[in-house]
Coordinates of C-alpha atoms in Angstrom, one line a residue:
X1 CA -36.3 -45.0 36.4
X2 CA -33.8 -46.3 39.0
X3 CA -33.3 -49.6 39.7
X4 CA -32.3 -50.4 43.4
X5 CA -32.2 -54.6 43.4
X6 CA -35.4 -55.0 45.0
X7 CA -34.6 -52.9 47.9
X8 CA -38.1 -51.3 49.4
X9 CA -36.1 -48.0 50.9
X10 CA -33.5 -45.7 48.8
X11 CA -29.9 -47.5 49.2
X12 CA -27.9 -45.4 51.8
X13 CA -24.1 -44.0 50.9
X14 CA -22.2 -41.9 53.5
X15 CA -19.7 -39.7 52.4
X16 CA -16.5 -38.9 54.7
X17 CA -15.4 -35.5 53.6
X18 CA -17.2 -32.6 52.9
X19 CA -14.9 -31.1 50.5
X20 CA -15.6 -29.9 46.7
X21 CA -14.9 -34.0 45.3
X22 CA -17.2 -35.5 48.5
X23 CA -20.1 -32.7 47.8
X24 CA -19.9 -33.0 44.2
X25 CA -20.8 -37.2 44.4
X26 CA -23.2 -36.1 47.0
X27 CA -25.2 -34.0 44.9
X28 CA -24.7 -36.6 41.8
X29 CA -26.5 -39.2 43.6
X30 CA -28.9 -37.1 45.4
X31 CA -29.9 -36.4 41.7
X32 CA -29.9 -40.5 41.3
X33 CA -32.5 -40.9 44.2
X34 CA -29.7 -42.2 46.3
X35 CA -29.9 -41.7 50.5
X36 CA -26.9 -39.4 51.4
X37 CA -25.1 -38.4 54.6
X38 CA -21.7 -36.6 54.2
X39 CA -20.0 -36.4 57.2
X40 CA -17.4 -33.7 57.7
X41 CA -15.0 -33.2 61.4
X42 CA -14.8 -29.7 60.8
X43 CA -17.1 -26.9 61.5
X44 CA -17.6 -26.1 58.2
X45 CA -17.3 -27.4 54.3
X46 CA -14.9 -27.6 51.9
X47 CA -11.8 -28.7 53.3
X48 CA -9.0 -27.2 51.5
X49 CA -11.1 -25.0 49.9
X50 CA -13.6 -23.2 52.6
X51 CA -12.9 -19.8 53.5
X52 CA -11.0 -18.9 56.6
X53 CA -12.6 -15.7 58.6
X54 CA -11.3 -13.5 61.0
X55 CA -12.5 -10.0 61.8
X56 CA -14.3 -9.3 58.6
X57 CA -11.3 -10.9 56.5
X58 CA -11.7 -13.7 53.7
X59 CA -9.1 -16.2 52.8
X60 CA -9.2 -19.2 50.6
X61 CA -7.2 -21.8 52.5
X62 CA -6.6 -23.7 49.7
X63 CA -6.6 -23.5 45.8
X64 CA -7.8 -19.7 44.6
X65 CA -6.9 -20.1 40.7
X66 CA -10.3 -21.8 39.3
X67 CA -10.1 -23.1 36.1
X68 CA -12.1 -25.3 33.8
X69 CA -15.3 -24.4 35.2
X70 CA -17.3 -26.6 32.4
X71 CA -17.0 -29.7 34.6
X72 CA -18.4 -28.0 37.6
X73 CA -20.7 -26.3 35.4
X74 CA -22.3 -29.9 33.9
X75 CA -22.3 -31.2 37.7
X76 CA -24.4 -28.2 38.4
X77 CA -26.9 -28.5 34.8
X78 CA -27.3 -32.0 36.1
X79 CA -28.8 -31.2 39.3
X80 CA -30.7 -28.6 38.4
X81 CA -29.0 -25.7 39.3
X82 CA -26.8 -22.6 36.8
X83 CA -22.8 -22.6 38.4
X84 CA -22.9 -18.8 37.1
X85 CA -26.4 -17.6 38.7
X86 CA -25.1 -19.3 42.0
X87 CA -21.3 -18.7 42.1
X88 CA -20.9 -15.0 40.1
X89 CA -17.2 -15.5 38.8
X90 CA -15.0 -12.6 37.5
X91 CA -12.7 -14.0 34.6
X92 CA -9.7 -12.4 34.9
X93 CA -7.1 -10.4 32.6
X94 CA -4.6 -10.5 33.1
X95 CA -4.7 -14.0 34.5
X96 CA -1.7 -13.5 36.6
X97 CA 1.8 -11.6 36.5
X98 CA 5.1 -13.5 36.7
X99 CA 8.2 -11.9 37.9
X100 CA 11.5 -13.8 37.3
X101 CA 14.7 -13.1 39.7
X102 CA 16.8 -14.3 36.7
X103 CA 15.2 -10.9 35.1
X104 CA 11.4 -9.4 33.3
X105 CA 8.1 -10.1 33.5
X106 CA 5.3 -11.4 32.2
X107 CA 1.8 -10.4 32.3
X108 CA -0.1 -12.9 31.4
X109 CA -3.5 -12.6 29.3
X110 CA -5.7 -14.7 27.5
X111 CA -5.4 -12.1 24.7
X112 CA -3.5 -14.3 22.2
X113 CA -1.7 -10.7 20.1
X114 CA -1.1 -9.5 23.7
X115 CA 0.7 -12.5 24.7
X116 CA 2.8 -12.7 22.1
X117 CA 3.7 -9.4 22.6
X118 CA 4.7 -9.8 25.9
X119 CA 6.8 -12.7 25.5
X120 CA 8.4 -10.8 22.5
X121 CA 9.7 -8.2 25.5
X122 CA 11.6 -11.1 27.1
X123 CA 12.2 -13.7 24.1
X124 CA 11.3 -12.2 20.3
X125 CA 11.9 -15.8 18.3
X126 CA 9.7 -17.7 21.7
X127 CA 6.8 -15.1 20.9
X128 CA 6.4 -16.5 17.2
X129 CA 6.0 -20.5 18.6
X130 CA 2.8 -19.7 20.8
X131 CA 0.6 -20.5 18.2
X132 CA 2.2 -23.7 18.2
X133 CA 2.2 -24.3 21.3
X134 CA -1.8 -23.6 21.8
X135 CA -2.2 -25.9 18.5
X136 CA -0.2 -29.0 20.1
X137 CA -1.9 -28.6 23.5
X138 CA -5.4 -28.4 22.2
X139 CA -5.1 -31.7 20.4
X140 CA -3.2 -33.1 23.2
X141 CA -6.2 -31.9 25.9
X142 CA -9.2 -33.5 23.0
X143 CA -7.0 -36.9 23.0
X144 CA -6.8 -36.8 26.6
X145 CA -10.3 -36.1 27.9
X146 CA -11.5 -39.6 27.6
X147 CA -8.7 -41.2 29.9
X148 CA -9.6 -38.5 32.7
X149 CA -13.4 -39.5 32.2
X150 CA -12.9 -42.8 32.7
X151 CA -11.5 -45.3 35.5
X152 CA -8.5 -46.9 35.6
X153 CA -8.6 -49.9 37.4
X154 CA -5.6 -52.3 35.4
X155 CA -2.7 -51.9 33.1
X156 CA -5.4 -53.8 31.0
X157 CA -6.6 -50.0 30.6
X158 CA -3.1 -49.1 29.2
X159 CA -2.8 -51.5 26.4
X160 CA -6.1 -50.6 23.9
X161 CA -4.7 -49.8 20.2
X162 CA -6.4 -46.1 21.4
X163 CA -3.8 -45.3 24.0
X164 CA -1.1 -46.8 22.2
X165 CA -1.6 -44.6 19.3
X166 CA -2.0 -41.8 21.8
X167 CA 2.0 -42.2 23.1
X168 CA 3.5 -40.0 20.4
X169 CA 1.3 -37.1 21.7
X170 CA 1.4 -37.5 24.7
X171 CA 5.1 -38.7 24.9
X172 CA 5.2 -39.9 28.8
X173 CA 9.1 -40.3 28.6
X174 CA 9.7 -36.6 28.8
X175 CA 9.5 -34.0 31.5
X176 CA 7.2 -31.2 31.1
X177 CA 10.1 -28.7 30.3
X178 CA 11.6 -31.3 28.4
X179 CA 8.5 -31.4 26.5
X180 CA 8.5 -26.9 26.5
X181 CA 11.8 -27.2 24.7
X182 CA 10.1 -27.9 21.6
X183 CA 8.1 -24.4 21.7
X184 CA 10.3 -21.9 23.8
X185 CA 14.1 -21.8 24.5
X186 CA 14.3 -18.9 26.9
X187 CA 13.8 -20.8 30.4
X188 CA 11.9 -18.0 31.5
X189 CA 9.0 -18.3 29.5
X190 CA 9.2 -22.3 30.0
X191 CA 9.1 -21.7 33.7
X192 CA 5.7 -19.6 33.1
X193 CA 4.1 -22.0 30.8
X194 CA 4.9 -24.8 33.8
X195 CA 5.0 -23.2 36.8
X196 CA 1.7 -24.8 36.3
X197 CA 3.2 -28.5 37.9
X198 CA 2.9 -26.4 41.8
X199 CA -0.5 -27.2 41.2
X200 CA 0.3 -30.7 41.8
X201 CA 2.8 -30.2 44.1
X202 CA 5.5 -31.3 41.6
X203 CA 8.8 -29.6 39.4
X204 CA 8.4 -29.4 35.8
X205 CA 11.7 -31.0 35.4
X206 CA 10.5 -34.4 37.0
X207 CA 6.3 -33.5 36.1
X208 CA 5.4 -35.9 33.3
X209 CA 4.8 -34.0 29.8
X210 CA 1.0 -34.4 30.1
X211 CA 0.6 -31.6 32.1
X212 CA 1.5 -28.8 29.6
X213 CA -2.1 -29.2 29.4
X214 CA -2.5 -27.7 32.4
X215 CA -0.8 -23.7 31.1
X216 CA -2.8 -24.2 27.4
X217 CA -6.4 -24.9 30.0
X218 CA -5.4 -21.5 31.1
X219 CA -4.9 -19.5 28.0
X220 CA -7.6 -21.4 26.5
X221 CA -10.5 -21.8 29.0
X222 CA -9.7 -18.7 31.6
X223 CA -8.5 -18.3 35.1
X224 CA -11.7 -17.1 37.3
X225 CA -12.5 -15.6 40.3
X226 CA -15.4 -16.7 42.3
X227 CA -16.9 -14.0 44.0
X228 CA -15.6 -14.9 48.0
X229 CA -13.0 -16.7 46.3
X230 CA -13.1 -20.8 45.7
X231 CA -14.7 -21.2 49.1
X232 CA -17.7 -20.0 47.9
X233 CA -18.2 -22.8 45.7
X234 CA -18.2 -25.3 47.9
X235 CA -20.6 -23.6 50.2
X236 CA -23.2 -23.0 47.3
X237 CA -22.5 -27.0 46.6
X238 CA -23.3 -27.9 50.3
X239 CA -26.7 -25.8 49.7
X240 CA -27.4 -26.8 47.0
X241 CA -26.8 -30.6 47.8
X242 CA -29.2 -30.1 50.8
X243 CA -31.4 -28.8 49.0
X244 CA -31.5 -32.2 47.4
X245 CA -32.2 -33.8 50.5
X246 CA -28.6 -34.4 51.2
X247 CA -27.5 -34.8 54.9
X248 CA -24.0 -32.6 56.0
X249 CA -23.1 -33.1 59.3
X250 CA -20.0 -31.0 60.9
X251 CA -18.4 -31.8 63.6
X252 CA -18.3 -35.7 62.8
X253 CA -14.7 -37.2 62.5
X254 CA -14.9 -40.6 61.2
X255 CA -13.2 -42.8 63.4
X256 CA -13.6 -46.0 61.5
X257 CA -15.0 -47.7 58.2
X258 CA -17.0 -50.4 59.0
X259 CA -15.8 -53.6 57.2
X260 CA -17.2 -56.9 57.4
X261 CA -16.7 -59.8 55.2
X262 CA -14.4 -57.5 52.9
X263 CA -17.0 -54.7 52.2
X264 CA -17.4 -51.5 53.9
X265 CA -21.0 -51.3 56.2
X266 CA -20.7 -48.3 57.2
X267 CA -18.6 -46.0 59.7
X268 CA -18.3 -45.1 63.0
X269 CA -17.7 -41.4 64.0
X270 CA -16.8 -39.9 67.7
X271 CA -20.7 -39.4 68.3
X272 CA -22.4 -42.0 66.2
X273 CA -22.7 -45.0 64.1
X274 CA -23.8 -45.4 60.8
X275 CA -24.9 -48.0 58.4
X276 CA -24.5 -48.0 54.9
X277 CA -24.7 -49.9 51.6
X278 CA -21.6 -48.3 50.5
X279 CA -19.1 -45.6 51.5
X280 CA -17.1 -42.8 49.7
X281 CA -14.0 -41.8 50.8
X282 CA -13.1 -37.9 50.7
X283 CA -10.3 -37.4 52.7
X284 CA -6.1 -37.4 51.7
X285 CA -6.1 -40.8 50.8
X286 CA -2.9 -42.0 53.3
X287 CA -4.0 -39.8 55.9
X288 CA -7.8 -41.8 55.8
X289 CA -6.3 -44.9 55.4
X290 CA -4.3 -45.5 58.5
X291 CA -6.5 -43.8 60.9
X292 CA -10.0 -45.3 59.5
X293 CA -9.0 -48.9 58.3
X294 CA -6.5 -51.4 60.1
X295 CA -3.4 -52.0 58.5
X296 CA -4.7 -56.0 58.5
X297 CA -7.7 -55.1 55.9
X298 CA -5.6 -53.6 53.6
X299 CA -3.8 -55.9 50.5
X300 CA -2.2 -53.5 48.6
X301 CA -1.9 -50.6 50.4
X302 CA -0.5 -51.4 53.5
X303 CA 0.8 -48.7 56.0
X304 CA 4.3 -50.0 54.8
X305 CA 3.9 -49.6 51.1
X306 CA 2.3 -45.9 51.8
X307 CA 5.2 -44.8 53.4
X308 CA 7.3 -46.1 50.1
X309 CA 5.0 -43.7 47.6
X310 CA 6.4 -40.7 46.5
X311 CA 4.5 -37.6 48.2
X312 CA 3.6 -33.9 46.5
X313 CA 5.7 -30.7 48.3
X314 CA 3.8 -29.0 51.3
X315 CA 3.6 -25.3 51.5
X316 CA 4.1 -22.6 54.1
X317 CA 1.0 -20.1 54.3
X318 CA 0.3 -16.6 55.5
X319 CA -3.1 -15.4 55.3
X320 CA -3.0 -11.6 56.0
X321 CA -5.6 -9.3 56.8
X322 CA -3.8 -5.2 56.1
X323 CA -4.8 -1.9 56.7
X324 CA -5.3 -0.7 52.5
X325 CA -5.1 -2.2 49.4
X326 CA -1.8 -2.7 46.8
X327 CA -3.9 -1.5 44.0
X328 CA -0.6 -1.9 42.2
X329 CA 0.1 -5.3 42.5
X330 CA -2.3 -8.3 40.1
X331 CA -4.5 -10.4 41.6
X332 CA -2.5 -13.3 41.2
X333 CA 1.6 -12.8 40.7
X334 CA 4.2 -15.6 41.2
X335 CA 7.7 -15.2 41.6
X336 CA 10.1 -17.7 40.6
X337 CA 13.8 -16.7 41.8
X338 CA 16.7 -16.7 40.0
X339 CA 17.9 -20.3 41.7
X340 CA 14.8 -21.6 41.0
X341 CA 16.1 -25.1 39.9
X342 CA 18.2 -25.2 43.5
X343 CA 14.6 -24.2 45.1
X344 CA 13.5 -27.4 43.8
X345 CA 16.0 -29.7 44.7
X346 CA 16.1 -28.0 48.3
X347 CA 12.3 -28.4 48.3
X348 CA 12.3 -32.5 46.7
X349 CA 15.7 -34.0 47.4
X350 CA 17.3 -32.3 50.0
X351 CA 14.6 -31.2 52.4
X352 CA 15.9 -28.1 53.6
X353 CA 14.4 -24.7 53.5
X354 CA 15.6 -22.1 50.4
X355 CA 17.6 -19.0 51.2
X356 CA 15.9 -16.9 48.2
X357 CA 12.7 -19.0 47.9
X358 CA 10.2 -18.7 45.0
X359 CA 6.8 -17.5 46.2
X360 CA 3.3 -16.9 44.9
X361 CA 1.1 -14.1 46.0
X362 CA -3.2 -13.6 45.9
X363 CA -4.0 -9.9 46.0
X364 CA -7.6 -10.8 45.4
X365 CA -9.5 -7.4 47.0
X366 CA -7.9 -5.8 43.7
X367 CA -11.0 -7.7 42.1
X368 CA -13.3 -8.4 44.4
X369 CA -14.2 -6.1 47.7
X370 CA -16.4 -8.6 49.5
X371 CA -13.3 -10.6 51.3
X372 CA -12.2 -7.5 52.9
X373 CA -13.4 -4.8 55.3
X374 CA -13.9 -0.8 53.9
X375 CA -10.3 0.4 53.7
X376 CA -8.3 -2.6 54.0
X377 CA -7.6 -6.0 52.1
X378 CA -6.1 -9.4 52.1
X379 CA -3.1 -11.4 51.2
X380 CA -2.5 -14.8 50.5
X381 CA 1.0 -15.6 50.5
X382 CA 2.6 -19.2 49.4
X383 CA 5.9 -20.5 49.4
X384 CA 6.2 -24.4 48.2
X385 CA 8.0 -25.9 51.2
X386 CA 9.4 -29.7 51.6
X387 CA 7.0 -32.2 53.2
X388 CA 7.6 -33.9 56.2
X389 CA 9.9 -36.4 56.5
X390 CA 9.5 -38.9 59.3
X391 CA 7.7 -39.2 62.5
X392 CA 7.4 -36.3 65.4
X393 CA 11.1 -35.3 66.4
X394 CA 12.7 -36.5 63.0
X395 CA 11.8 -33.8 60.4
X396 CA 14.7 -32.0 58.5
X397 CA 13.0 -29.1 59.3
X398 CA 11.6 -28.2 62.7
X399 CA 8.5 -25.3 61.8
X400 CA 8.1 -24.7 65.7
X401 CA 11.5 -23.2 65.5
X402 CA 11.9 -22.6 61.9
X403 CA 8.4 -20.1 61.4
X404 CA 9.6 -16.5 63.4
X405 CA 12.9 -16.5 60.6
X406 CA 10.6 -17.9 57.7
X407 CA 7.9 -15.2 58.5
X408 CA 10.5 -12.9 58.2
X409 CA 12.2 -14.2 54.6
X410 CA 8.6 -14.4 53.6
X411 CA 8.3 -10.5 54.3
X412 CA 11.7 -9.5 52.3
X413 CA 10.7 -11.8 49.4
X414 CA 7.3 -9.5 49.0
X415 CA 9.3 -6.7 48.5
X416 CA 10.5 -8.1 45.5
X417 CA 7.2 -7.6 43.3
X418 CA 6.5 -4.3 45.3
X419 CA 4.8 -5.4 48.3
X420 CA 6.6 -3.7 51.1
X421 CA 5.8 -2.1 54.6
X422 CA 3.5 -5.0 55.4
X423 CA 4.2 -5.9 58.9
X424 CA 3.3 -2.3 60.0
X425 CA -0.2 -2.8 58.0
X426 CA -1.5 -6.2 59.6
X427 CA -4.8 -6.5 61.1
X428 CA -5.4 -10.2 61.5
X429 CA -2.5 -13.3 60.6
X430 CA -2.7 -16.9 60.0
X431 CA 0.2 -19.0 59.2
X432 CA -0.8 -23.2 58.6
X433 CA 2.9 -24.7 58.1
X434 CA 3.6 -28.6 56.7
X435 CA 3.2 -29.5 60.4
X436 CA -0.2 -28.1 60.4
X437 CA -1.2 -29.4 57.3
X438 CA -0.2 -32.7 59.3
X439 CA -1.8 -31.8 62.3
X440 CA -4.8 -30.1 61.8
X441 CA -5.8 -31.3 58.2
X442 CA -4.6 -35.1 58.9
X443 CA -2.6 -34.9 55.5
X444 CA 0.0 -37.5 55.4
X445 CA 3.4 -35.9 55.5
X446 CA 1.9 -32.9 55.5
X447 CA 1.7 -33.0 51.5
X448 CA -0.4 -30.4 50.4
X449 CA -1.3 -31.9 46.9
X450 CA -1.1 -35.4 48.1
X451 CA 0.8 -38.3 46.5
X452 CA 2.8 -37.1 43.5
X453 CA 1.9 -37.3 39.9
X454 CA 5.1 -39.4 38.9
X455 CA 4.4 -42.1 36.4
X456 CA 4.7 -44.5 38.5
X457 CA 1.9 -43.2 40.6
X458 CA -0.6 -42.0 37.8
X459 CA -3.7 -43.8 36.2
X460 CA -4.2 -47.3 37.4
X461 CA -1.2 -46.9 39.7
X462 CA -3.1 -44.4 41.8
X463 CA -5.4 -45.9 44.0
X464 CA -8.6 -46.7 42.4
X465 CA -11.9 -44.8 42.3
X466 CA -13.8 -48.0 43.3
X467 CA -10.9 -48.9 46.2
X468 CA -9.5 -52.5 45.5
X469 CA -9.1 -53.5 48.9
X470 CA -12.2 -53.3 50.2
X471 CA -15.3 -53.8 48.5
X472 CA -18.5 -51.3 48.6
X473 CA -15.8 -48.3 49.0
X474 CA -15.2 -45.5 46.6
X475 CA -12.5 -42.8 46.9
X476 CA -12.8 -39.2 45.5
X477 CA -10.2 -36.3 45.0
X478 CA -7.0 -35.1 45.0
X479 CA -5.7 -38.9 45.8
X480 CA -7.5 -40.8 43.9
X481 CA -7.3 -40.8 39.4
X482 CA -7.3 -38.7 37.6
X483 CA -5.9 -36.4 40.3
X484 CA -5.2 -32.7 42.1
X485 CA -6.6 -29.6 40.9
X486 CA -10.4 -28.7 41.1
X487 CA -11.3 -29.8 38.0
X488 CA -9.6 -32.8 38.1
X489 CA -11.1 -33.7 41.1
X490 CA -15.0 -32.7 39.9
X491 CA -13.9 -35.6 37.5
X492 CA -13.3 -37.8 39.4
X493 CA -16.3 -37.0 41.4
X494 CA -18.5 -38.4 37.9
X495 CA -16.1 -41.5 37.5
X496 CA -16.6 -42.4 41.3
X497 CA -20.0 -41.7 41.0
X498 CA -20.9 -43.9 38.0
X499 CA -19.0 -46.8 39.6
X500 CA -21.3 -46.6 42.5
X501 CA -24.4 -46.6 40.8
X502 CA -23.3 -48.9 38.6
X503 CA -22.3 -51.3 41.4
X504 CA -25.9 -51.1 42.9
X505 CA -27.9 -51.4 39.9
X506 CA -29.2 -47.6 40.0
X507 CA -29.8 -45.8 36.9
X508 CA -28.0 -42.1 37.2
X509 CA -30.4 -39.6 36.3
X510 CA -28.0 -37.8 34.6
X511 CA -26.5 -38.0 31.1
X512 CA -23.8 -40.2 32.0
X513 CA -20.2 -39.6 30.0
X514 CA -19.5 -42.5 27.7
X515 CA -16.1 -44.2 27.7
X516 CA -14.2 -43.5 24.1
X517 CA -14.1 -46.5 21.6
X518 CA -10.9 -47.5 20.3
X519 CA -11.6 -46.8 17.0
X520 CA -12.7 -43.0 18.5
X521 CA -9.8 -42.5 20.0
X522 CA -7.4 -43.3 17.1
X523 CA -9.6 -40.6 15.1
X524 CA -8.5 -38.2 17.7
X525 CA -5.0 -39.2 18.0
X526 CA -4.6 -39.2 13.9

């Protein structure tokens, strides 16, 4: 039975951000018997991943790989509801091709003889060290799993005899294709086994060794396909969270948190003002906290030591609606070009834009017809771009003038995995570049996958899940630990929303996950 200090009425928490971490704590303490309000400024959930529409067309805006359903899944079993009767979800094999400018492919399946096989066409002794490679990862993923279910909130966090005896395996002072030269020597099949790091918005040269995890979750788990793609989950979670009694309102940009005495009260939007006994923040984090807090309220992160953090690439988007379908061409393919390390450096050093960029493609009406009218289907093109560099007028790269010729690069570079003839089949085009990211998403920098996943800015050194400068506020998402990527963030979703309820003496009504003892964890790290 929940406890609630006294109080005679349900405690009150508004949520800014309707995206999938925001709707996720909403519908965790809905099931807790908590008073929610999520408040979202655009017309519609989801954020980064909603569903853009135009003349009968679909497009995720954001992420459409879902993986690792089982979070989402037990966020779901906890409020009552089956993720697979309420989001259908295709897994798919193969999960994705990859096409390398330095030469071959790769089809990727799940089918562990069939992989092997198809590495064995590009790298015969790299095929034979799969198994291995599955083997480390697993063990790594088990030892792991506690750290991303639990808040980091010191260095205090770092030093139990669990973690320590966890460095071996996890082995933080490598790069995640230092870390692949253990299994495969070919560069190709390293670059497919970490291409993975985009997902964060990071190289797998500078991309802590941690996230080979993130290939083996692949191979291991499945890459799905939610029927409307990803947006459709986070519209079955806004139903579902009203269902609970959850409030979503759209339309409602926060202009303000609220703080008195050190501890958020609430916020003030363009049309209203709310109170609250605590607020949860679901929004890029640097973005959120210069326009909704005053530089003076922060401690630790100041407007100054934002602009010192390291940020996440941004990327340059097309969204294409096209007369037919390339039934030829996989649902997911990426191509990484034969400079790919030059890309990279362009992309995270030098800030320029790559002659021969690498590029990923969604050809998702080859699986599912619902995005698409009769006849015709949809593209999602990607290429990782840098981020923004400095104020208006002092960007290396100027996208008002720089989009005609990058539309056009984008075009030839589809004709190198066998998309060609496009412009001729277009129905309906949307291009979002880092300055729309900026702009229209309020993403600092225009970093797509927020602050990066260096060391330096990983577990406690991320900002917290219960926010150390000001008291009563949570964050949740990309920005906050354990991280970017959808699972990730559904984690962090259960961290934030345990410290919450923890904070104001309610009981969840869920089964809550329990933090790994020491002598647990060096069981799984032996």
């Amino acid at each position: 039975m929940r406890r609630n200090m006294g109080k005679t009425k349900p405690s009150e928490v508004v949520i800014v951000g309707a995206g999938p971490g925001g709707l996720a704590v909403a519908m965790l303490l809905a099931k807790a018997g908590v008073q929610v309000t999520v408040l979202e400024k655009r017309s519609q959930v989801g954020g980064r991943t909603s569903t853009i529409e135009r003349g009968g067309f679909k497009f995720d805006i954001g992420p459409t790989f879902f993986l690792y359903p089982k979070v989402l899944r037990e966020i779901f079993k906890t409020s009552g509801y089956d993720l697979d009767v309420e989001v259908p979800m295709t897994r798919l094999d193969p999960q994705y091709r990859l096409v390398f400018g330095a030469g071959g492919e790769l089809l990727a399946t799940p089918d562990a003889e069939r992989m092997r096989q198809a590495i064995a066409t590009i790298s015969p002794q790299d095929a034979a060290r799969l198994d291995n490679f599955m083997t480390q990862n697993r063990k790594k993923l088990t030892s792991f799993i506690p750290f991303l279910q639990s808040p980091f909130e010191s260095w205090k966090d770092l030093a139990k005899p669990g973690m320590m005896k966890l460095l071996p395996l996890l082995a933080p002072w490598r790069s995640l294709d230092q870390d692949l030269q253990q299994h495969f020597k070919d560069e190709r099949i390293r670059l497919g086994f970490s291409f993975q790091s985009k997902y964060l918005g990071m190289s797998p040269f500078q991309c802590p060794s941690l996230f080979s995890i993130l290939s083996f979750l692949e191979y291991e788990h499945g890459v799905f396909h939610p029927t409307g793609g990803c947006g459709a989950v986070t519209q079955a979670m806004a139903r579902i969270a009203r269902e609970m009694g959850v409030k979503i309102l759209l339309n409602e940009p926060v202009e303000q948190v609220f703080v008195e005495n050190g501890k958020a009260i609430g916020v003030k939007t363009t049309r209203h003002s709310l109170p609250a006994d605590a607020v949860v923040v679901n929004a890029d984090f640097a973005g959120a906290m210069r326009q909704m807090i005053p530089n003076h309220q922060r401690r630790k992160w100041t407007n100054e030591t934002l602009a010192k953090k390291d940020y996440s690439c941004s990327t340059f988007m097309m969204y294409l609606g096209i007369d037919g379908c390339y039934d030829e061409v996989s649902h997911h393919t990426i191509y990484l070009a034969e400079n790919y390390r030059q890309n990279l450096k362009d992309i995270e050093t030098l800030h320029r834009l790559s002659d021969n960029p690498s590029f990923y493609v969604q050809n998702a009406s080859v699986t599912d017809s619902t995005l698409a009218p009769k006849g015709s289907s949809t593209l999602y093109v990607l290429l990782p771009v840098t981020h923004e560099t400095g104020s208006k007028g002092s960007n290396s790269v100027d996208w008002e003038m720089e989009t005609p010729r990058f539309r056009k690069l984008a075009f030839k570079q589809l004709e190198k995995i066998g998309i060609t003839d496009v412009e001729r089949r277009i129905r309906t085009e949307k291009i979002i570049t880092p300055s729309d990211w900026s702009s229209e998403f309020n993403l600092y920098k225009g970093a797509t996958f927020s602050m990066a996943h260096s060391l330096k800015q990983m577990l406690h050194l991320r900002p917290h899940n219960r926010f150390e400068d000001i008291g009563q506020m949570y964050l949740v998402g990309g920005g906050t630990h354990p991280g970017s990527g959808l699972p990730v963030i559904f984690e962090s979703a259960r961290i934030t929303s345990r410290l919450l309820l923890q904070d104001m003496k309610i009981e969840p009504r869920w089964e809550s996950v329990s933090p790994i003892s020491d002598d647990e964890l060096v069981g799984v790290a032996s």
